[in-house]
Amino acid sequence: MHEKAAKPMQFLKIYCLILFFIPSFYILCLEVGARIAGKTLFAYADASPLIAAILISGACDFLLSVISWLDWNRLTKTQDNYVRFMQLQVASQLLTGNLLCLVLAILGLRQGKDVAGQGKVPSQAVAIAYFCLAMAVICGGFYLSFLLRG
């Protein structure tokens, strides 16, 4: 395998792992916070709509990480798929304020020039990324309304 072509694949695998573990870690932190407060996780999340919005964006990241991991071969097969996926990730992570994943998505977008294939190959990960972008717009709207209100 060409060395330049291997970089985006390796980067995508690392990105998927981070997308998997950040929401998992966040839910663990919420669970600890709920236990300290003497509440269940759902009661704790119900107390703040902001937590619910963050859980929605975290669930989208978690779903996207699993689908991308399973579909990474098609996702890195063509430059169009890879770049489109990373562009959607930049927009989603910017809207939800996930700075670590935003920086990684920008770095991944720069790796797009190393993907050799051209054309479009249907990819479930790109389709799910569109869904996650729509959810990020909704969550970003929630964040904005919370900032303006309080």
mmCIF file of C-alpha atoms in Angstrom:
data_model
loop_
_atom_site.group_PDB
_atom_site.id
_atom_site.type_symbol
_atom_site.label_atom_id
_atom_site.label_comp_id
_atom_site.label_asym_id
_atom_site.label_seq_id
_atom_site.Cartn_x
_atom_site.Cartn_y
_atom_site.Cartn_z
ATOM 1 C CA MET A 1 0.000 0.000 0.000
ATOM 2 C CA HIS A 2 1.254 3.450 -0.859
ATOM 3 C CA GLU A 3 2.520 5.284 2.228
ATOM 4 C CA LYS A 4 0.542 8.456 1.501
ATOM 5 C CA ALA A 5 -2.682 6.453 1.052
ATOM 6 C CA ALA A 6 -2.164 4.725 4.401
ATOM 7 C CA LYS A 7 -2.077 8.007 6.363
ATOM 8 C CA PRO A 8 -5.774 8.902 5.920
ATOM 9 C CA MET A 9 -6.792 5.348 6.849
ATOM 10 C CA GLN A 10 -4.707 5.424 10.014
ATOM 11 C CA PHE A 11 -5.940 8.903 10.849
ATOM 12 C CA LEU A 12 -9.571 7.877 10.339
ATOM 13 C CA LYS A 13 -9.153 4.922 12.670
ATOM 14 C CA ILE A 14 -7.707 7.170 15.375
ATOM 15 C CA TYR A 15 -10.472 9.720 14.801
ATOM 16 C CA CYS A 16 -13.129 6.999 15.122
ATOM 17 C CA LEU A 17 -11.623 5.799 18.392
ATOM 18 C CA ILE A 18 -11.657 9.330 19.780
ATOM 19 C CA LEU A 19 -15.259 9.816 18.609
ATOM 20 C CA PHE A 20 -16.081 6.583 20.436
ATOM 21 C CA PHE A 21 -14.338 7.324 23.720
ATOM 22 C CA ILE A 22 -15.189 11.018 24.250
ATOM 23 C CA PRO A 23 -18.972 10.442 24.543
ATOM 24 C CA SER A 24 -18.340 7.323 26.623
ATOM 25 C CA PHE A 25 -16.140 9.325 29.007
ATOM 26 C CA TYR A 26 -18.705 12.131 29.125
ATOM 27 C CA ILE A 27 -21.514 9.719 30.060
ATOM 28 C CA LEU A 28 -19.269 8.226 32.743
ATOM 29 C CA CYS A 29 -18.664 11.733 34.152
ATOM 30 C CA LEU A 30 -22.410 12.435 34.107
ATOM 31 C CA GLU A 31 -23.063 9.179 35.926
ATOM 32 C CA VAL A 32 -20.531 10.086 38.599
ATOM 33 C CA GLY A 33 -22.067 13.566 38.925
ATOM 34 C CA ALA A 34 -25.531 12.054 39.207
ATOM 35 C CA ARG A 35 -24.386 9.611 41.904
ATOM 36 C CA ILE A 36 -22.748 12.415 43.872
ATOM 37 C CA ALA A 37 -25.987 14.426 43.622
ATOM 38 C CA GLY A 38 -27.958 11.361 44.717
ATOM 39 C CA LYS A 39 -29.961 11.197 41.466
ATOM 40 C CA THR A 40 -30.311 8.803 38.578
ATOM 41 C CA LEU A 41 -28.640 9.706 35.298
ATOM 42 C CA PHE A 42 -32.005 10.512 33.713
ATOM 43 C CA ALA A 43 -33.095 12.724 36.611
ATOM 44 C CA TYR A 44 -29.728 14.473 36.497
ATOM 45 C CA ALA A 45 -30.021 15.074 32.737
ATOM 46 C CA ASP A 46 -33.637 16.166 33.134
ATOM 47 C CA ALA A 47 -32.524 18.954 35.472
ATOM 48 C CA SER A 48 -30.703 20.758 32.656
ATOM 49 C CA PRO A 49 -31.774 20.862 28.994
ATOM 50 C CA LEU A 50 -28.176 21.701 28.121
ATOM 51 C CA ILE A 51 -27.080 18.286 29.370
ATOM 52 C CA ALA A 52 -29.727 16.697 27.146
ATOM 53 C CA ALA A 53 -28.405 18.597 24.110
ATOM 54 C CA ILE A 54 -24.858 17.506 24.912
ATOM 55 C CA LEU A 55 -26.047 13.894 25.284
ATOM 56 C CA ILE A 56 -27.706 14.079 21.854
ATOM 57 C CA SER A 57 -24.526 15.342 20.206
ATOM 58 C CA GLY A 58 -22.498 12.735 22.105
ATOM 59 C CA ALA A 59 -24.841 9.977 20.942
ATOM 60 C CA CYS A 60 -24.401 11.166 17.358
ATOM 61 C CA ASP A 61 -20.607 11.083 17.727
ATOM 62 C CA PHE A 62 -20.805 7.611 19.236
ATOM 63 C CA LEU A 63 -23.045 6.342 16.395
ATOM 64 C CA LEU A 64 -20.846 7.956 13.786
ATOM 65 C CA SER A 65 -17.712 6.402 15.256
ATOM 66 C CA VAL A 66 -19.164 2.891 15.058
ATOM 67 C CA ILE A 67 -20.527 3.328 11.514
ATOM 68 C CA SER A 68 -17.275 4.939 10.326
ATOM 69 C CA TRP A 69 -15.233 2.142 11.851
ATOM 70 C CA LEU A 70 -17.338 -0.445 10.037
ATOM 71 C CA ASP A 71 -17.346 1.543 6.765
ATOM 72 C CA TRP A 72 -13.807 2.948 6.819
ATOM 73 C CA ASN A 73 -12.761 1.006 3.724
ATOM 74 C CA ARG A 74 -15.404 2.705 1.558
ATOM 75 C CA LEU A 75 -14.885 6.006 3.330
ATOM 76 C CA THR A 76 -11.197 6.084 2.408
ATOM 77 C CA LYS A 77 -11.669 4.577 -1.054
ATOM 78 C CA THR A 78 -12.255 7.899 -2.790
ATOM 79 C CA GLN A 79 -11.127 11.405 -2.066
ATOM 80 C CA ASP A 80 -14.711 12.707 -2.483
ATOM 81 C CA ASN A 81 -16.065 10.477 0.290
ATOM 82 C CA TYR A 82 -13.230 11.184 2.695
ATOM 83 C CA VAL A 83 -13.217 14.947 2.174
ATOM 84 C CA ARG A 84 -17.018 15.185 2.347
ATOM 85 C CA PHE A 85 -17.041 13.187 5.576
ATOM 86 C CA MET A 86 -14.388 15.407 7.163
ATOM 87 C CA GLN A 87 -16.132 18.604 5.977
ATOM 88 C CA LEU A 88 -19.338 17.422 7.636
ATOM 89 C CA GLN A 89 -17.374 16.617 10.772
ATOM 90 C CA VAL A 90 -15.781 20.070 10.873
ATOM 91 C CA ALA A 91 -19.232 21.674 10.656
ATOM 92 C CA SER A 92 -20.792 19.318 13.228
ATOM 93 C CA GLN A 93 -17.999 19.626 15.759
ATOM 94 C CA LEU A 94 -17.909 23.404 15.360
ATOM 95 C CA LEU A 95 -21.651 23.661 16.013
ATOM 96 C CA THR A 96 -21.530 21.450 19.093
ATOM 97 C CA GLY A 97 -18.356 22.980 20.510
ATOM 98 C CA ASN A 98 -16.359 19.764 20.603
ATOM 99 C CA LEU A 99 -12.983 21.431 20.180
ATOM 100 C CA LEU A 100 -10.798 18.323 20.271
ATOM 101 C CA CYS A 101 -12.770 16.618 17.508
ATOM 102 C CA LEU A 102 -12.955 19.906 15.587
ATOM 103 C CA VAL A 103 -9.164 20.192 15.524
ATOM 104 C CA LEU A 104 -8.842 16.524 14.559
ATOM 105 C CA ALA A 105 -11.441 16.893 11.788
ATOM 106 C CA ILE A 106 -9.526 19.883 10.383
ATOM 107 C CA LEU A 107 -6.320 17.838 10.466
ATOM 108 C CA GLY A 108 -8.196 14.968 8.810
ATOM 109 C CA LEU A 109 -9.463 17.312 6.116
ATOM 110 C CA ARG A 110 -5.860 18.175 5.334
ATOM 111 C CA GLN A 111 -5.151 14.440 4.930
ATOM 112 C CA GLY A 112 -7.788 14.274 2.176
ATOM 113 C CA LYS A 113 -5.299 15.138 -0.539
ATOM 114 C CA ASP A 114 -3.529 11.839 0.162
ATOM 115 C CA VAL A 115 -6.577 9.702 -0.700
ATOM 116 C CA ALA A 116 -5.939 8.334 -4.164
ATOM 117 C CA GLY A 117 -9.338 7.283 -5.551
ATOM 118 C CA GLN A 118 -11.681 9.563 -7.452
ATOM 119 C CA GLY A 119 -15.457 9.468 -7.900
ATOM 120 C CA LYS A 120 -18.162 8.611 -5.444
ATOM 121 C CA VAL A 121 -18.784 5.299 -3.735
ATOM 122 C CA PRO A 122 -21.920 5.016 -1.569
ATOM 123 C CA SER A 123 -20.894 5.206 2.061
ATOM 124 C CA GLN A 124 -23.121 4.759 5.103
ATOM 125 C CA ALA A 125 -20.738 6.894 7.147
ATOM 126 C CA VAL A 126 -21.259 9.907 4.883
ATOM 127 C CA ALA A 127 -25.039 9.446 5.087
ATOM 128 C CA ILE A 128 -24.898 9.221 8.890
ATOM 129 C CA ALA A 129 -22.599 12.278 8.935
ATOM 130 C CA TYR A 130 -25.376 14.283 7.225
ATOM 131 C CA PHE A 131 -27.805 13.143 9.931
ATOM 132 C CA CYS A 132 -25.304 14.074 12.639
ATOM 133 C CA LEU A 133 -24.865 17.500 11.049
ATOM 134 C CA ALA A 134 -28.634 18.038 11.220
ATOM 135 C CA MET A 135 -28.614 17.027 14.886
ATOM 136 C CA ALA A 136 -25.633 19.326 15.488
ATOM 137 C CA VAL A 137 -27.585 22.234 14.007
ATOM 138 C CA ILE A 138 -30.430 21.490 16.418
ATOM 139 C CA CYS A 139 -28.064 21.123 19.396
ATOM 140 C CA GLY A 140 -26.170 24.249 18.340
ATOM 141 C CA GLY A 141 -29.506 26.078 18.338
ATOM 142 C CA PHE A 142 -30.162 24.804 21.847
ATOM 143 C CA TYR A 143 -26.738 25.976 22.987
ATOM 144 C CA LEU A 144 -27.304 29.403 21.460
ATOM 145 C CA SER A 145 -30.724 29.754 23.058
ATOM 146 C CA PHE A 146 -29.261 28.828 26.469
ATOM 147 C CA LEU A 147 -26.496 31.398 26.059
ATOM 148 C CA LEU A 148 -28.895 34.146 25.015
ATOM 149 C CA ARG A 149 -31.421 33.318 27.723
ATOM 150 C CA GLY A 150 -29.109 33.078 30.662
#
